[in-house]
PDB file of C-alpha atoms in Angstrom:
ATOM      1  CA  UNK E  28     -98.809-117.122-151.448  1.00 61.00           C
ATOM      2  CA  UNK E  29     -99.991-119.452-148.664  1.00 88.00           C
ATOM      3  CA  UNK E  30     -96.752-121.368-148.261  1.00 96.00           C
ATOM      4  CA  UNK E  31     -94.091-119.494-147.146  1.00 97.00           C
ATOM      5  CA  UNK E  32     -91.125-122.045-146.518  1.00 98.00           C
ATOM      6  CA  UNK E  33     -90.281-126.003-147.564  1.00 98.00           C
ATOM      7  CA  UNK E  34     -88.588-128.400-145.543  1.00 98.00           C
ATOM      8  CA  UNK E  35     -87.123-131.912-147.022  1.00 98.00           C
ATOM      9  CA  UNK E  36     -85.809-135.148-144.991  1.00 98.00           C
ATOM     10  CA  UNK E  37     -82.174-135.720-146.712  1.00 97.00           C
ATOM     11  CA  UNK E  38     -81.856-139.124-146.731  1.00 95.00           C
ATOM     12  CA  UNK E  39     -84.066-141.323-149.127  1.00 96.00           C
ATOM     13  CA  UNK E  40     -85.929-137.882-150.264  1.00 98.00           C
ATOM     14  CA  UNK E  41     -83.138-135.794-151.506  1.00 98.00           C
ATOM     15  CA  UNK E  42     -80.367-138.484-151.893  1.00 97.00           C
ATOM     16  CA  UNK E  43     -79.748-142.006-151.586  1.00 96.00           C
ATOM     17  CA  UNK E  44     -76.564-143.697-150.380  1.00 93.00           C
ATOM     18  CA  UNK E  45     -74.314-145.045-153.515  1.00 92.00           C
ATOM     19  CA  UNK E  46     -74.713-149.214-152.967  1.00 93.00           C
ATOM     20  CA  UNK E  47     -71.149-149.160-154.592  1.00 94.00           C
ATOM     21  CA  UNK E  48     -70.071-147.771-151.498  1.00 94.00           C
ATOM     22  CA  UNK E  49     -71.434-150.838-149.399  1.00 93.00           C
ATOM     23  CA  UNK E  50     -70.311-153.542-151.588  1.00 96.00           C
ATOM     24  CA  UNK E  51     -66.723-152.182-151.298  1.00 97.00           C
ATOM     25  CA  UNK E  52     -66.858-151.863-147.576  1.00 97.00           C
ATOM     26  CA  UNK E  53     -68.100-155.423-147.530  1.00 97.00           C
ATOM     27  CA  UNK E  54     -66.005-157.122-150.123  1.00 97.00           C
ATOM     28  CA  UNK E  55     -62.547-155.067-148.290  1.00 98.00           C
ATOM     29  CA  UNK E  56     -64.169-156.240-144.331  1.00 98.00           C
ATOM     30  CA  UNK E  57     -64.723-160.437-145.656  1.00 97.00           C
ATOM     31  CA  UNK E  58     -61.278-160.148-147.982  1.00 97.00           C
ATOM     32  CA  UNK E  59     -59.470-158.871-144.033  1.00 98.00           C
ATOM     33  CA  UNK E  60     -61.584-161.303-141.910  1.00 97.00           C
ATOM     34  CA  UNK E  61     -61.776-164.107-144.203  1.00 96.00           C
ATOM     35  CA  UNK E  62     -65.501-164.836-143.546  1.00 96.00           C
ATOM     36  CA  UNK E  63     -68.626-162.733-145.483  1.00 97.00           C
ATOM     37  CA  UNK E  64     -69.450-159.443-143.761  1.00 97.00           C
ATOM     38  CA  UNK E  65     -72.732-157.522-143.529  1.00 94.00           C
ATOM     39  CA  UNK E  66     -73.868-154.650-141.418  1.00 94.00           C
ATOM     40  CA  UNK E  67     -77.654-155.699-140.425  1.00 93.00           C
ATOM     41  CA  UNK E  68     -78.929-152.421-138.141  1.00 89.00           C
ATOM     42  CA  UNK E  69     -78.404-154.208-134.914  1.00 93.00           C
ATOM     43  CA  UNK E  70     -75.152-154.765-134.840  1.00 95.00           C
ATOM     44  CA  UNK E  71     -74.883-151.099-136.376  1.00 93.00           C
ATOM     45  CA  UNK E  72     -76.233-149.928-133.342  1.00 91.00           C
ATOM     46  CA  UNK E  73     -73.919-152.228-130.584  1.00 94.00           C
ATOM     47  CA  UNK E  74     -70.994-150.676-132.390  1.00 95.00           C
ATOM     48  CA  UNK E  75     -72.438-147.485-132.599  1.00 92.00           C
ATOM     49  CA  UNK E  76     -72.633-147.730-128.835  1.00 92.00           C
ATOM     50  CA  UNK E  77     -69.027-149.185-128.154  1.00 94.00           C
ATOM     51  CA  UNK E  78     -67.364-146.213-130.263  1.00 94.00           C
ATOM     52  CA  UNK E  79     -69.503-143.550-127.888  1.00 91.00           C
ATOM     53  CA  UNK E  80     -67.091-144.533-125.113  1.00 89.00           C
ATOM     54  CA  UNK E  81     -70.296-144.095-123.044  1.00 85.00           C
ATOM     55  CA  UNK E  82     -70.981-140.190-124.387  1.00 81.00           C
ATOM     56  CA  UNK E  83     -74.236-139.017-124.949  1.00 75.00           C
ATOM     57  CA  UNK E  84     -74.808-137.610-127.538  1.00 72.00           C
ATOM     58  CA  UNK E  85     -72.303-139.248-129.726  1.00 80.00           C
ATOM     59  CA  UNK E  86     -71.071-136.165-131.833  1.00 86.00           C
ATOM     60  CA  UNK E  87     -71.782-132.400-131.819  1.00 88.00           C
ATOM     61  CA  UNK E  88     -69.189-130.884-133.562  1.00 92.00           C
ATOM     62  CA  UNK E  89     -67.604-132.315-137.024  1.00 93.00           C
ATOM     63  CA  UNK E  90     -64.635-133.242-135.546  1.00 94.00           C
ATOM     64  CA  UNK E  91     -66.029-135.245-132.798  1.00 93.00           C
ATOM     65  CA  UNK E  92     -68.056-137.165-135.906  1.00 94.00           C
ATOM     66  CA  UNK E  93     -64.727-137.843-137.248  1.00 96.00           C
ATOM     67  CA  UNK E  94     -63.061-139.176-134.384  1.00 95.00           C
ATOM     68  CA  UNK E  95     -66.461-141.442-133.901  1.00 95.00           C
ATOM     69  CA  UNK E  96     -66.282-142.846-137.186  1.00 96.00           C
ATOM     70  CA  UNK E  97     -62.875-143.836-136.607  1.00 97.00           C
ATOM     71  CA  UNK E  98     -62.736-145.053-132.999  1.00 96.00           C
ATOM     72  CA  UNK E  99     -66.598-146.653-135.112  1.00 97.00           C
ATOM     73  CA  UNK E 100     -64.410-148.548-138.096  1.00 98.00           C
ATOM     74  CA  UNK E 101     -61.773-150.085-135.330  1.00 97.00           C
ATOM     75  CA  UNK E 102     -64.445-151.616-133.064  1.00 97.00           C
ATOM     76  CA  UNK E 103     -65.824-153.178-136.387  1.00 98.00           C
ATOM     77  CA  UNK E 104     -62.787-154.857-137.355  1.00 98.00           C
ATOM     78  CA  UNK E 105     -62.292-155.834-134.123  1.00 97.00           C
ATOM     79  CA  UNK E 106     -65.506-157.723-133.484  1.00 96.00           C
ATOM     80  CA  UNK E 107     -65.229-159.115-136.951  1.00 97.00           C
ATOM     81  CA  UNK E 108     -61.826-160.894-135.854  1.00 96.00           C
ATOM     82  CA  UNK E 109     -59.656-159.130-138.304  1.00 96.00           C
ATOM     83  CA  UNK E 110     -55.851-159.370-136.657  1.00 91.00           C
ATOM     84  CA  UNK E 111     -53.923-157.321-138.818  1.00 95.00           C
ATOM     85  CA  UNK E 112     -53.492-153.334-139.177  1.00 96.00           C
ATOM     86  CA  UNK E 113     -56.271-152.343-137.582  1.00 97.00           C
ATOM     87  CA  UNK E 114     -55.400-148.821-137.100  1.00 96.00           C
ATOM     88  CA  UNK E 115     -54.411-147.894-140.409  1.00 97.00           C
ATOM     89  CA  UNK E 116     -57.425-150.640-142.310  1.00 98.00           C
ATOM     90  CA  UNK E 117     -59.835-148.625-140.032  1.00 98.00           C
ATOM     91  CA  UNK E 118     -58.323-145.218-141.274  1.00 98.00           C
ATOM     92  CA  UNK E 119     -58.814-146.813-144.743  1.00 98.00           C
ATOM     93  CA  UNK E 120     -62.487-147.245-144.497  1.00 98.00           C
ATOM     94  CA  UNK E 121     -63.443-144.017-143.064  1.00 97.00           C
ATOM     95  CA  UNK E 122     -61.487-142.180-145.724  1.00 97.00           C
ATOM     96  CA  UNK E 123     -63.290-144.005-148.348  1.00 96.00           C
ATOM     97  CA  UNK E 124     -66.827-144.146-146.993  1.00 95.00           C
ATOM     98  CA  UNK E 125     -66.806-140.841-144.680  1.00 95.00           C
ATOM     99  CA  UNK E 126     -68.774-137.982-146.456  1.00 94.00           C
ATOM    100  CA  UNK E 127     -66.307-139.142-149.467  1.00 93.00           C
ATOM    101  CA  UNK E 128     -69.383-139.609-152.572  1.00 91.00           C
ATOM    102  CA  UNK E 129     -71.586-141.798-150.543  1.00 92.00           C
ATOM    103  CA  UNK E 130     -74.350-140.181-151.246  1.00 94.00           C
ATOM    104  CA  UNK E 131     -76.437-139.239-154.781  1.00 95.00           C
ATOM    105  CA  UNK E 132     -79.138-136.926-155.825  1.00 97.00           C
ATOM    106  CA  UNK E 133     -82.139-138.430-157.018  1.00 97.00           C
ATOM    107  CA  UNK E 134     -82.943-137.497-160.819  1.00 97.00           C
ATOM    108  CA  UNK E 135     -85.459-134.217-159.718  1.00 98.00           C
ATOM    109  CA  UNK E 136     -83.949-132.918-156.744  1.00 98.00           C
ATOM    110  CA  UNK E 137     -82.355-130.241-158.858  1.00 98.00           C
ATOM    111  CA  UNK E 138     -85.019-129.381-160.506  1.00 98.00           C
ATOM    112  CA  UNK E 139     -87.382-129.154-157.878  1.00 98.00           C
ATOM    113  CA  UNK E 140     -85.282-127.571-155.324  1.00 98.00           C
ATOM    114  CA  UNK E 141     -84.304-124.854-158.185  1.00 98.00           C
ATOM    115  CA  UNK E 142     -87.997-124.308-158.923  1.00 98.00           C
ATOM    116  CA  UNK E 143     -88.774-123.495-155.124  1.00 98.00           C
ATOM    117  CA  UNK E 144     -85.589-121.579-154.565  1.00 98.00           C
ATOM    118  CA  UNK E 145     -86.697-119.218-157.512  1.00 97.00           C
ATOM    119  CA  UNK E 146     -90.552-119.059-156.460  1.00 97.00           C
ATOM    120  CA  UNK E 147     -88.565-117.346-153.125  1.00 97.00           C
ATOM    121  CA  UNK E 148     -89.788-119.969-150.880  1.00 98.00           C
ATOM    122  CA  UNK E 149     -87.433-120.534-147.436  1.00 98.00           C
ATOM    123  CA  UNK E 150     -85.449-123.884-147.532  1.00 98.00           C
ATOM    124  CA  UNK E 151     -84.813-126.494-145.100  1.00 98.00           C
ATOM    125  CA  UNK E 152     -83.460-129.672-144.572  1.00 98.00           C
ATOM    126  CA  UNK E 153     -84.513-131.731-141.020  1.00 98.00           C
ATOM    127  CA  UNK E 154     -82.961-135.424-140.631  1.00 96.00           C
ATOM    128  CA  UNK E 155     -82.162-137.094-138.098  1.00 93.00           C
ATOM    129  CA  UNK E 156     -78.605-136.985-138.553  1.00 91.00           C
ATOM    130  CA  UNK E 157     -74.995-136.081-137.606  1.00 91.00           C
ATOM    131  CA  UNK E 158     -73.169-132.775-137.586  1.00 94.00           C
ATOM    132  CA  UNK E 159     -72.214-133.389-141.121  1.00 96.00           C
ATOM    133  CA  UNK E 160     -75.589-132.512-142.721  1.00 96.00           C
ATOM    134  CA  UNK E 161     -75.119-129.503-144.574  1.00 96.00           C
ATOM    135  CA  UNK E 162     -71.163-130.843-145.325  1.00 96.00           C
ATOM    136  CA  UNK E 163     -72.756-133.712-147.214  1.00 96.00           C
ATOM    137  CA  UNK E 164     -75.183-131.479-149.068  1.00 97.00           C
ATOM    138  CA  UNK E 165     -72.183-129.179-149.814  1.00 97.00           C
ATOM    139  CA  UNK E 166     -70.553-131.866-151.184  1.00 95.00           C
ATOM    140  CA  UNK E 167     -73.636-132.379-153.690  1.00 96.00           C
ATOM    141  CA  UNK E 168     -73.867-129.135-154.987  1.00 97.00           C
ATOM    142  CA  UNK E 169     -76.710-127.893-153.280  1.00 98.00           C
ATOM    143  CA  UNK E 170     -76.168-126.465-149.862  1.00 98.00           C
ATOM    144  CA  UNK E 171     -76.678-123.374-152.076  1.00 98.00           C
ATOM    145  CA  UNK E 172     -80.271-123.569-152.122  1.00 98.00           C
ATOM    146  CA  UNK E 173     -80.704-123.744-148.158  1.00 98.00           C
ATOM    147  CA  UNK E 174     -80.751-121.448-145.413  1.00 97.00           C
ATOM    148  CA  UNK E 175     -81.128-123.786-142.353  1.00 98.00           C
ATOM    149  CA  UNK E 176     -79.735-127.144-141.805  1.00 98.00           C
ATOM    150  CA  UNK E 177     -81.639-128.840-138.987  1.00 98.00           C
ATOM    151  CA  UNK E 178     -79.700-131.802-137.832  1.00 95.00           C
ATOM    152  CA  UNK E 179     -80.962-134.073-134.367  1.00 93.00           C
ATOM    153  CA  UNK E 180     -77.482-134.456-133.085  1.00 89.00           C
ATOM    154  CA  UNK E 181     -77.359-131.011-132.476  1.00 92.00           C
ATOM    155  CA  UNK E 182     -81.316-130.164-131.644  1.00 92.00           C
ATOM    156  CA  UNK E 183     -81.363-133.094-129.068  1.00 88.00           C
ATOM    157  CA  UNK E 184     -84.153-135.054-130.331  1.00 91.00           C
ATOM    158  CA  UNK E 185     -85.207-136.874-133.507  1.00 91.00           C
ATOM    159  CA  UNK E 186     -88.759-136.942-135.642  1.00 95.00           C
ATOM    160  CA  UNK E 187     -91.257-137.051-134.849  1.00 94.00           C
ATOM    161  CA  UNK E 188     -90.349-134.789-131.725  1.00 94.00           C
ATOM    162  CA  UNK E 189     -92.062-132.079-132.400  1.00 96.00           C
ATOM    163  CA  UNK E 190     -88.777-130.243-130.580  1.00 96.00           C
ATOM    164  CA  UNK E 191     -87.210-131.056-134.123  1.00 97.00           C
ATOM    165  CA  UNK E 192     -90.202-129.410-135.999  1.00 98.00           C
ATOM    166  CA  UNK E 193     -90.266-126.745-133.638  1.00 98.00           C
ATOM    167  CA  UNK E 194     -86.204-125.674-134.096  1.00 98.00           C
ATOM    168  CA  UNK E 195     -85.991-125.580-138.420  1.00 98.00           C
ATOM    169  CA  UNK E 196     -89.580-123.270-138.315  1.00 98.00           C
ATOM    170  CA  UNK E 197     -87.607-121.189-135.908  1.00 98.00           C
ATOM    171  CA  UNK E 198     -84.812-121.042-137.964  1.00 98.00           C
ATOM    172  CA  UNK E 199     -86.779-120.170-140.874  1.00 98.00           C
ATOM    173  CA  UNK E 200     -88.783-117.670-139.000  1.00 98.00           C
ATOM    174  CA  UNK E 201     -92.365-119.022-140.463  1.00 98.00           C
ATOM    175  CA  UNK E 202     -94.820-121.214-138.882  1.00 97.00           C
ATOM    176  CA  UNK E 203     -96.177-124.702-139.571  1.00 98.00           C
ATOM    177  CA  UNK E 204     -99.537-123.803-141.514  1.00 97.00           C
ATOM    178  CA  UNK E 205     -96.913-121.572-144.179  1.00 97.00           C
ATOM    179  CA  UNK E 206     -94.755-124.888-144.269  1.00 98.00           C
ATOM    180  CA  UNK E 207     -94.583-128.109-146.551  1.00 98.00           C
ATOM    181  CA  UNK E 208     -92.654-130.579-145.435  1.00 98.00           C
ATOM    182  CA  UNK E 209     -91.730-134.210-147.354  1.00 98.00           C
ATOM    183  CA  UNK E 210     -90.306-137.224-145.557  1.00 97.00           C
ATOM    184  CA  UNK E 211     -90.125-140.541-146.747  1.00 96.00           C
ATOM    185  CA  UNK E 212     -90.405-142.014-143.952  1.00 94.00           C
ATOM    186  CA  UNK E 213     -93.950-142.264-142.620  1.00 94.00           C
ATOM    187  CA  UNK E 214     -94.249-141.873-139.078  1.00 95.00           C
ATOM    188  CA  UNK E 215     -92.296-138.705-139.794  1.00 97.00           C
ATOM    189  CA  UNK E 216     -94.273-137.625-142.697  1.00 97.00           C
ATOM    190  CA  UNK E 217     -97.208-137.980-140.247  1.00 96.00           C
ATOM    191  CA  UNK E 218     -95.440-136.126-136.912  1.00 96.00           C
ATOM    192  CA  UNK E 219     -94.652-133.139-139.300  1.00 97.00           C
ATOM    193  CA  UNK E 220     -98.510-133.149-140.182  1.00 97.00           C
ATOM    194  CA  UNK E 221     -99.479-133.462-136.308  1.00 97.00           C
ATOM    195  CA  UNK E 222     -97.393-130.371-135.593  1.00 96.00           C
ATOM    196  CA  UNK E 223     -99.520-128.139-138.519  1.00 97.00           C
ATOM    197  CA  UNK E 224     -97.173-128.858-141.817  1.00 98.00           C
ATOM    198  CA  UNK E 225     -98.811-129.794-145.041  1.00 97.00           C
ATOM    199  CA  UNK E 226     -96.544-133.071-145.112  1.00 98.00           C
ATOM    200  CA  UNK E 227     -96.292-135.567-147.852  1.00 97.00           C
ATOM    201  CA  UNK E 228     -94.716-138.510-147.984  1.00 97.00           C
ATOM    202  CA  UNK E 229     -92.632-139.639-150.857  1.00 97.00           C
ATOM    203  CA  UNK E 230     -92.710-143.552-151.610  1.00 95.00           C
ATOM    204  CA  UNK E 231     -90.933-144.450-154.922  1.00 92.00           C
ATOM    205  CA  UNK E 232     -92.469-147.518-155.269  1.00 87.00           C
ATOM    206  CA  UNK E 233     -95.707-146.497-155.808  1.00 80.00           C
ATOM    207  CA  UNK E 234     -96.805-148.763-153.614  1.00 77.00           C
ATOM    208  CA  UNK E 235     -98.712-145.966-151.256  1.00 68.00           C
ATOM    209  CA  UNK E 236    -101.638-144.114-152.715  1.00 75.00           C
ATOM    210  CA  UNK E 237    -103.009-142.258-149.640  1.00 83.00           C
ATOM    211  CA  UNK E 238    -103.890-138.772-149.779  1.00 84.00           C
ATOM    212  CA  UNK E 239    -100.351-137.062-148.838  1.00 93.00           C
ATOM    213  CA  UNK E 240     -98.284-139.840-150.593  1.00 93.00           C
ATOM    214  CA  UNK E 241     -96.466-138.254-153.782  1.00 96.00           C
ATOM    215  CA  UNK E 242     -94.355-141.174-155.875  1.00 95.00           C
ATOM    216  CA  UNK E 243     -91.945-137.545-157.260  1.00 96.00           C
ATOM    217  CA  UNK E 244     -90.609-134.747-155.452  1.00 98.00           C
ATOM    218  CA  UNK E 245     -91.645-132.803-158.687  1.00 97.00           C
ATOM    219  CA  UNK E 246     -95.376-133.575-157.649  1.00 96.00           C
ATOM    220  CA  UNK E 247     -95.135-130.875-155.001  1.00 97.00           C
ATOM    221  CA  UNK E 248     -94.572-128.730-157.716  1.00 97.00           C
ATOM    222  CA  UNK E 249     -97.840-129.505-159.594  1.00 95.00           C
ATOM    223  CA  UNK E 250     -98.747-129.290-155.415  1.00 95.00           C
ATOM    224  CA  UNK E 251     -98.217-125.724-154.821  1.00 95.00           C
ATOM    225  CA  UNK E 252     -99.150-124.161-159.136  1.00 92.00           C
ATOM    226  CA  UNK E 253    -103.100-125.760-158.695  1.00 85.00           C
TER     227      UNK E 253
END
């Protein structure tokens, strides 16, 4: 067998965040503030910032992504002018939107993860997350199927570093030629195939046709059997 190992992004190739979860957080944030509330990435990232309390990085352990999130959810009320019980409404929204179902499985990512983890292939996951990356996957049933969990909190660096690459083939003891890799992103689709992985990225849409664009994670199945 020429491929040894897989490797998956999490987010938006495995899973995809439950909207129900943002339309609660936004209906319970405008109902406290009394003025509509969304979360556009820059402010994300200025309260992101304020909750580090000027550490770098911002979590390495789960606890310390706990305590983040929360210090996270009382900077956000503050800035949006909420007066009221802001210790215990802040409490509220990390308990409800915390590793607490905010995430779903796309319709094949049993299937195909199942398929590889029977074929004996070596399973990853690299995203450019928090500490609580193989904690969320737990949560969806399917931790099981993994044996590395390659997180850039923890590494020190995000895709495309190849210092990401570099740290899940390590863990998986194989090398970048026995690897597939699929991102949906496509700068990191591409920085996995820069560092030797056959990498595909996964668009949903259909709206990308090039070579290494699959529309179905069960595509790398009909990948690997021809």
């Amino acid at each position: 067998m020429k491929y040894k190992a897989i490797f998956f992004d999490r987010d938006g190739t495995l899973t995809y965040y439950d909207p129900r979860k943002e339309a609660w957080r936004d209906q319970m944030i405008t109902e406290w503030s009394g003025k509509p509330f969304t979360l556009p990435y820059e402010k994300m990232m200025r309260l992101f910032l304020l909750a580090s309390e000027g550490k770098t990085p911002w979590y390495k352990t789960l606890e310390d992504e706990r305590e983040f999130f929360r210090r996270f959810y009382r900077h956000l009320l503050v800035e949006e002018g909420v007066q009221e019980d802001i210790k215990n409404r802040a409490q509220r929204l990390f308990d409800e939107l915390w590793c607490n179902g905010d995430r779903a499985l796309y319709p094949e990512t049993i299937e195909v993860l199942t398929y590889f983890y029977r074929h004996g292939f070596k399973m990853g996951v690299i995203s450019d997350t928090s500490p609580s990356l193989e904690y969320t996957l737990q949560q969806l049933g399917i931790a099981k199927y993994f044996t590395s969990f390659t997180a850039s909190s923890l590494v020190g660096a995000g895709k495309p570093s190849p210092i990401i690459f570099q740290a899940a083939l390590d863990a998986q003891g194989v090398s970048a030629a026995e690897s597939l890799y699929v991102d949906d992103t496509p700068y990191e689709a591409d920085g996995a195939r820069e560092q030797g992985f056959t990498s595909f990225l996964i668009d949903r849409s259909g709206g990308n046709q090039e070579q290494w664009s699959i529309q179905n994670l069960k595509q790398l199945i009909d990948f690997v059997e021809h």
